[in-house]
GROMACS .gro file of C-alpha atoms in nm:
model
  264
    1UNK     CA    1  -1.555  -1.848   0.509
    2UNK     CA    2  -1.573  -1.494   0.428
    3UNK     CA    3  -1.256  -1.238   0.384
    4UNK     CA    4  -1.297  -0.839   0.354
    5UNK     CA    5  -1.114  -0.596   0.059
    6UNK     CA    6  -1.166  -0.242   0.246
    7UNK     CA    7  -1.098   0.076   0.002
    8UNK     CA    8  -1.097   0.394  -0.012
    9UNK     CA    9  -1.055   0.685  -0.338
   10UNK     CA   10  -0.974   1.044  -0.384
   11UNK     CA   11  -0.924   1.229  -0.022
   12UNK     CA   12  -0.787   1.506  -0.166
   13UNK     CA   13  -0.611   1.549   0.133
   14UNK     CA   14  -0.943   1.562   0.358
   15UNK     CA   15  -0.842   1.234   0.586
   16UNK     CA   16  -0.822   1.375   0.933
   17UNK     CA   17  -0.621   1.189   1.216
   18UNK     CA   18  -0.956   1.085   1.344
   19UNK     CA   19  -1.086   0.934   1.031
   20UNK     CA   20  -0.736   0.708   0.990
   21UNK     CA   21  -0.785   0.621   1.317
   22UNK     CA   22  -1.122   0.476   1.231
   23UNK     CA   23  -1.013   0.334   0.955
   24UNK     CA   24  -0.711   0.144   1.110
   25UNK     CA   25  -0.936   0.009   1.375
   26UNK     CA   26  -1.201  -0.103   1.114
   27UNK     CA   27  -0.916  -0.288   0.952
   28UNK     CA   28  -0.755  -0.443   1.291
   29UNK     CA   29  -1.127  -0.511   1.413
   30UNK     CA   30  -1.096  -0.821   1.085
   31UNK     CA   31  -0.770  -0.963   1.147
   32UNK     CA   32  -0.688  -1.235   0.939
   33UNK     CA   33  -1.082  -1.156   0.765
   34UNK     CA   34  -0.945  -0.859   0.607
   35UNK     CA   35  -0.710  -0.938   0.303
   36UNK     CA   36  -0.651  -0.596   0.193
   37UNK     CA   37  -0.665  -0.210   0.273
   38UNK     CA   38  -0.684  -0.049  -0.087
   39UNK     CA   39  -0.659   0.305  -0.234
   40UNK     CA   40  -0.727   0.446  -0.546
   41UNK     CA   41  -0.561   0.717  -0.600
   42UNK     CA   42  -0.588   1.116  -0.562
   43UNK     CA   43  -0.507   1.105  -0.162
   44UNK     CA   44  -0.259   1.367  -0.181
   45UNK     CA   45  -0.287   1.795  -0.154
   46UNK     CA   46  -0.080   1.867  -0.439
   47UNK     CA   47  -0.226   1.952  -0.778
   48UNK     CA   48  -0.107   1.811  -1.120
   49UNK     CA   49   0.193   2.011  -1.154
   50UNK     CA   50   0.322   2.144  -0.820
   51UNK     CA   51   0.468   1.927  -0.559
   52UNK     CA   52   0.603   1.965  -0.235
   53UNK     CA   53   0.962   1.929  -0.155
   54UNK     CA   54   0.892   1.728   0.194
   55UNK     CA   55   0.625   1.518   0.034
   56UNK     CA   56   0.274   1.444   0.130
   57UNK     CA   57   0.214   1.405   0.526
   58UNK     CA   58  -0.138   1.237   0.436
   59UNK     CA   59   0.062   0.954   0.333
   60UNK     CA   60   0.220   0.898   0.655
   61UNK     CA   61  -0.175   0.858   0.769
   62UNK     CA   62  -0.208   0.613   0.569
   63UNK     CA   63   0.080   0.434   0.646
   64UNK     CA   64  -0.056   0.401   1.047
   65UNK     CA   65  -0.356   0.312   0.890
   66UNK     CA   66  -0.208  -0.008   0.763
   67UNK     CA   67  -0.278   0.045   0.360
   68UNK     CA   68  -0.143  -0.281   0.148
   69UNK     CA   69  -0.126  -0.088  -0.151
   70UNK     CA   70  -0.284   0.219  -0.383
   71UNK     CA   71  -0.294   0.308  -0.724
   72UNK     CA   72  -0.154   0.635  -0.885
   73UNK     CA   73  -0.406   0.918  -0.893
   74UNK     CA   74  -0.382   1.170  -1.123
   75UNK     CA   75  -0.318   1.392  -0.852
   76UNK     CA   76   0.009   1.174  -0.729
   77UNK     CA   77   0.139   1.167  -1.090
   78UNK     CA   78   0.433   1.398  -1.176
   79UNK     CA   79   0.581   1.483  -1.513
   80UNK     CA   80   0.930   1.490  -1.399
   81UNK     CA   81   1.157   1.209  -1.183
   82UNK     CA   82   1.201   1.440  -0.903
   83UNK     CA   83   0.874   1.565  -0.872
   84UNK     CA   84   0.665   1.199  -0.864
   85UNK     CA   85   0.929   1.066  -0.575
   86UNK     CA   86   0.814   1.383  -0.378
   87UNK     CA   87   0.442   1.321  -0.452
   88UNK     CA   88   0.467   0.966  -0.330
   89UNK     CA   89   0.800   0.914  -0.146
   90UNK     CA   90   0.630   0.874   0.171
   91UNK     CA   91   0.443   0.598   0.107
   92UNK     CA   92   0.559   0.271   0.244
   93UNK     CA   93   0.335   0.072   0.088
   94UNK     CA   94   0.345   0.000  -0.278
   95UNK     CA   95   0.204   0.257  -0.552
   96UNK     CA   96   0.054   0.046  -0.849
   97UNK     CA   97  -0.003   0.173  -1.210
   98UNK     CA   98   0.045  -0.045  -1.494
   99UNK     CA   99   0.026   0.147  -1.770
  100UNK     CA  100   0.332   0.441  -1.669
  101UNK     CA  101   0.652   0.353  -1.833
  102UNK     CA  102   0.968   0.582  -1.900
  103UNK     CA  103   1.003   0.811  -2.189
  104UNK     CA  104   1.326   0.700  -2.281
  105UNK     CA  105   1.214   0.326  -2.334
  106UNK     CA  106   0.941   0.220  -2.505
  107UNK     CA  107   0.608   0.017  -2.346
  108UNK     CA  108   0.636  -0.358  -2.399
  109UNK     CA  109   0.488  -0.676  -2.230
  110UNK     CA  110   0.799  -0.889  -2.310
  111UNK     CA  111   0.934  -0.859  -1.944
  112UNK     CA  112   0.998  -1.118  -1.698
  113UNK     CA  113   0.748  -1.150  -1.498
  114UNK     CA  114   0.866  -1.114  -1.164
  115UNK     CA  115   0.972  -0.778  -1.320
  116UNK     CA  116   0.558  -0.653  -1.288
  117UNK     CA  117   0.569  -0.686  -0.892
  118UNK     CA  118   0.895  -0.452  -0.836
  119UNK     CA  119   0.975  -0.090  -0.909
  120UNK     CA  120   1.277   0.076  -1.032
  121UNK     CA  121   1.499   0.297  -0.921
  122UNK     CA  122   1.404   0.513  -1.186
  123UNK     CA  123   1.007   0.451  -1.180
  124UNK     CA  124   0.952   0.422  -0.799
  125UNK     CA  125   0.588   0.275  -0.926
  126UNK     CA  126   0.536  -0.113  -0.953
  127UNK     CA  127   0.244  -0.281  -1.203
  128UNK     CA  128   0.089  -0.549  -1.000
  129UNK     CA  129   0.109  -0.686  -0.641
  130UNK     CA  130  -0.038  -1.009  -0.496
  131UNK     CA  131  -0.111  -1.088  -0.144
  132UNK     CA  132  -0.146  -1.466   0.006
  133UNK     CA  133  -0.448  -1.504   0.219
  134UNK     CA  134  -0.480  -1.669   0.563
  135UNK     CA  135  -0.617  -2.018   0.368
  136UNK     CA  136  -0.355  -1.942   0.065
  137UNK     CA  137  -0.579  -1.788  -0.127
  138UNK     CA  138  -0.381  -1.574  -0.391
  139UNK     CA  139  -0.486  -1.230  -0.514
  140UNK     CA  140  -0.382  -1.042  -0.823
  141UNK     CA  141  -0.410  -0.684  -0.733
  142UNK     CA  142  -0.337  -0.470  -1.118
  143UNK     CA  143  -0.279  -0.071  -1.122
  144UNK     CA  144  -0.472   0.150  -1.378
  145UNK     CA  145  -0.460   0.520  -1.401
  146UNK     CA  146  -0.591   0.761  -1.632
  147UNK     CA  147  -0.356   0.895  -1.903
  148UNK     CA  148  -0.206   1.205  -1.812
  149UNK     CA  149   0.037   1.240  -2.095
  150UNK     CA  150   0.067   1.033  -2.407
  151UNK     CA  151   0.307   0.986  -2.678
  152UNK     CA  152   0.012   1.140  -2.885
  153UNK     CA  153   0.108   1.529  -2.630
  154UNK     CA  154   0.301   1.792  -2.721
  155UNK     CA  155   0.376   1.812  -2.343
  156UNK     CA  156   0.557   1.440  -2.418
  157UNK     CA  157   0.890   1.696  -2.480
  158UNK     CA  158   0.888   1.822  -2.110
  159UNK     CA  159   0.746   1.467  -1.948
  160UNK     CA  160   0.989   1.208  -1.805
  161UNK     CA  161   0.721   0.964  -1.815
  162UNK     CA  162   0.441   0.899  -2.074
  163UNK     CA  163   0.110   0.687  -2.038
  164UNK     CA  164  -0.025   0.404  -2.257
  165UNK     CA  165  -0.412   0.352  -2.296
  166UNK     CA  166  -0.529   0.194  -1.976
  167UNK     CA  167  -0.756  -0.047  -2.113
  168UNK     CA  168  -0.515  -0.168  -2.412
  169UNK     CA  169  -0.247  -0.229  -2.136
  170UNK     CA  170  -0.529  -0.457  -1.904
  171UNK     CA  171  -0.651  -0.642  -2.201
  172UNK     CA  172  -0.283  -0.752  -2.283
  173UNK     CA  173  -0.140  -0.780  -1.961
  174UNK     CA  174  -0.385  -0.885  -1.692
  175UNK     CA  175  -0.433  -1.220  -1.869
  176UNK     CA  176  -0.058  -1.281  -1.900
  177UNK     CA  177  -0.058  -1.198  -1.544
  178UNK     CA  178  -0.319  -1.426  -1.487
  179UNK     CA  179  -0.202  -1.722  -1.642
  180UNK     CA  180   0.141  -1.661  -1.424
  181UNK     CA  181  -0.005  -1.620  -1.088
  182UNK     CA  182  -0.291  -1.884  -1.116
  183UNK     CA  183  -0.460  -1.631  -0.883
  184UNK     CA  184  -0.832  -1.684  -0.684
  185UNK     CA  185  -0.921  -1.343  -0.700
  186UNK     CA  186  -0.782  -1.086  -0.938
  187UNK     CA  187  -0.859  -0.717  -0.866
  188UNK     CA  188  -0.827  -0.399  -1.077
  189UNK     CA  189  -0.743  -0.071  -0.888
  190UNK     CA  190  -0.807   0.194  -1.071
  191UNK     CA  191  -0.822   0.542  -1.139
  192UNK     CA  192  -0.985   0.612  -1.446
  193UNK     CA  193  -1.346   0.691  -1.370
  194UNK     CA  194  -1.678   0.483  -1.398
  195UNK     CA  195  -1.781   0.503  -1.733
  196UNK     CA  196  -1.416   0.338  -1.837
  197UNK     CA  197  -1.417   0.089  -1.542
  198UNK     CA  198  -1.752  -0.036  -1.691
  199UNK     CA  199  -1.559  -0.068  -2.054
  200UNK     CA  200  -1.267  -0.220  -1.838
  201UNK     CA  201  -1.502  -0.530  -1.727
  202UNK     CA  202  -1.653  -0.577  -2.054
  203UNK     CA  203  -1.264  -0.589  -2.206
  204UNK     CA  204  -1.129  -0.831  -2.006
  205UNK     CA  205  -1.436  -1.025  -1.820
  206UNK     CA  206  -1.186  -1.252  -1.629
  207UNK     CA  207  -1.208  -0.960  -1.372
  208UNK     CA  208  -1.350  -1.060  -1.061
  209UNK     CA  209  -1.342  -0.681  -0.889
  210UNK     CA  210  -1.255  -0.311  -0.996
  211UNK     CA  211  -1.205  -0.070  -0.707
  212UNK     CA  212  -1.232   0.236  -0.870
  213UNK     CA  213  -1.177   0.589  -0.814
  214UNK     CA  214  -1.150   0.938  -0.988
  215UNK     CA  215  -1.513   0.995  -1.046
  216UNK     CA  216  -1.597   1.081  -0.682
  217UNK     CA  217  -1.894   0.833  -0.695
  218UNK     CA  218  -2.078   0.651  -0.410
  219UNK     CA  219  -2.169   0.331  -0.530
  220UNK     CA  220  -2.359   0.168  -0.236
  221UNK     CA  221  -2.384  -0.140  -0.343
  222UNK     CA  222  -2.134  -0.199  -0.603
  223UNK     CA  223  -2.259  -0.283  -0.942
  224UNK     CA  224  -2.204  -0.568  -1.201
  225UNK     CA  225  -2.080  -0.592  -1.525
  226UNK     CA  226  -2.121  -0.953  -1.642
  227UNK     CA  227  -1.907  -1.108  -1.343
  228UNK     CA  228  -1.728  -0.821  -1.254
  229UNK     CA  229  -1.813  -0.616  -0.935
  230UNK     CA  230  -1.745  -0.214  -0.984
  231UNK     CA  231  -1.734  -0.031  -0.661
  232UNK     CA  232  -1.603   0.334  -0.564
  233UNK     CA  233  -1.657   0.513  -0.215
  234UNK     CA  234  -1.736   0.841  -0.319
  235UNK     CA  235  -1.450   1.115  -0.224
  236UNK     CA  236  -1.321   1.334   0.094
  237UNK     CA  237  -1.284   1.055   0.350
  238UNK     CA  238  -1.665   1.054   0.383
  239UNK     CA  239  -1.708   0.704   0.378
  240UNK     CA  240  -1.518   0.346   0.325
  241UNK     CA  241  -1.581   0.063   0.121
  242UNK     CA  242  -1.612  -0.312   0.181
  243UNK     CA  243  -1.617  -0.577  -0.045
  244UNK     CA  244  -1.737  -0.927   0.110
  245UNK     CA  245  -1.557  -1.235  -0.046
  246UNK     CA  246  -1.754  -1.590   0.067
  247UNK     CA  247  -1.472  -1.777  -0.053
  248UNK     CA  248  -1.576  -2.169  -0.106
  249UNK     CA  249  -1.226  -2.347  -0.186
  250UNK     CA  250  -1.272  -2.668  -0.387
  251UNK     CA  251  -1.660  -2.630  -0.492
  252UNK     CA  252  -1.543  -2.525  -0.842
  253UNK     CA  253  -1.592  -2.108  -0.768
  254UNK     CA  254  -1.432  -1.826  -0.693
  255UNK     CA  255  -1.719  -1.750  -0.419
  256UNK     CA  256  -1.934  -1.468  -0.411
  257UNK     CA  257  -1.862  -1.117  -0.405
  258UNK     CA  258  -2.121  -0.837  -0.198
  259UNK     CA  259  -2.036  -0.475  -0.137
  260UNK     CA  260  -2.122  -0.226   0.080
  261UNK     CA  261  -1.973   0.119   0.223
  262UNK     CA  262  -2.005   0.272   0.558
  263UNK     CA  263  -1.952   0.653   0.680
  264UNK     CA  264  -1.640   0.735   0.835
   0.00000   0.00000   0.00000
């Protein structure tokens, strides 16, 4: 039986009514076929250090559109507590980036683990999410974004939130998470540009599928790295992705993975 991941990356604020529209029908055309709607990241107007006091009305698009989740963009990041809540406080679906954590405490992996699939109320950003398919499939969705500031930045002293190396925090934690979950498919979102999504698979090869953003490319096919499918949809609501999963329960695979995307 075959399931459909649709996804999307970097609108920049360029999806239209019209083109949500499309997209929600796309989704609601699957049903139960389509396990996830996915972003990754950069859907907002703002730029990397203004915000807007009302928040972003894009995301309210995307809410109609029936999103299960996104990854933070660079664009969606904010150096201060006030100013990330108004980049993505309108979002009712879950914002994923794993490898954000607060100034004031320090990174660590020695968490519970039911802690990875919840925010705070002081980081309104969660690492991980997992979604139970129509045959009780399970899959591991992980949040990656690009550093923005490190501990390594002068402009740590202003930041209420600092960034650890995306691929150091995957190769520790997405096994861990793994191993917790027991999941069928495990996916990393992410927003930290080809060239490191292709380092990304070859650093933790358990990967099944990397929906990447950041780099505004149009991969029309997806491609592979070892076992792990890269795919990105290019940029500006011009087209959508979809990532075909023949899932074969009890024949000792995960099932095959084909991609494709489609203009909007």
């Amino acid at each position: 039986m075959s399931f459909f991941i649709l996804h999307t990356n970097d609108f920049h604020n360029k999806l239209t009514s019209e083109k949500a529209e499309r997209i929600r029908e796309l989704k609601q055309s699957l049903g139960d076929r389509c396990l996830l709607l996915l972003d990754a990241g950069d859907a907002i107007s703002a730029g990397n250090l203004n915000y807007h006091l009302r928040g972003e009305p894009i995301l309210d698009l995307m809410n109609a559109c029936g999103y299960d989740a996104m990854t933070l963009g660079n664009r969606e990041f904010h150096f201060t507590k006030v100013g990330l809540r108004c980049k993505i406080g309108r979002a009712t679906f879950p914002i994923l980036c794993a490898n954000l954590y607060e100034k004031d405490s320090s990174f660590t992996y020695s968490r519970p683990m039911d802690t990875y699939f919840a925010s705070s109320p002081s980081l309104p950003l969660q690492p991980a999410f997992i979604r139970t398919a129509p045959l009780q499939q399970k899959v591991l969705v992980v949040g990656l974004t690009v550093p923005m500031i490190t501990a390594r930045m002068a402009s740590r002293s202003i930041s209420a939130y600092l960034f650890e190396n995306p691929l150091k925090v995957a190769t520790e934690m997405i096994p861990r998470l793994q191993a917790w979950v027991q999941p069928d498919l495990t996916i990393a979102l992410t927003h930290i540009g080809v060239a490191m999504d292709r380092r990304l698979a070859e650093s933790v090869p358990t990967l099944d599928l990397i929906i990447g953003g950041h780099t505004h490319e149009l991969l029309p096919q997806g491609e592979w790295v070892g076992d792990t499918l890269i795919v990105q949809a290019g940029c500006y609501a011009r087209h959508i992705g979809y990532v075909e999963w023949d899932f074969q329960r009890g024949r000792g695979e995960k099932g095959r993975l084909t991609a494709r995307v489609e203009a909007l």
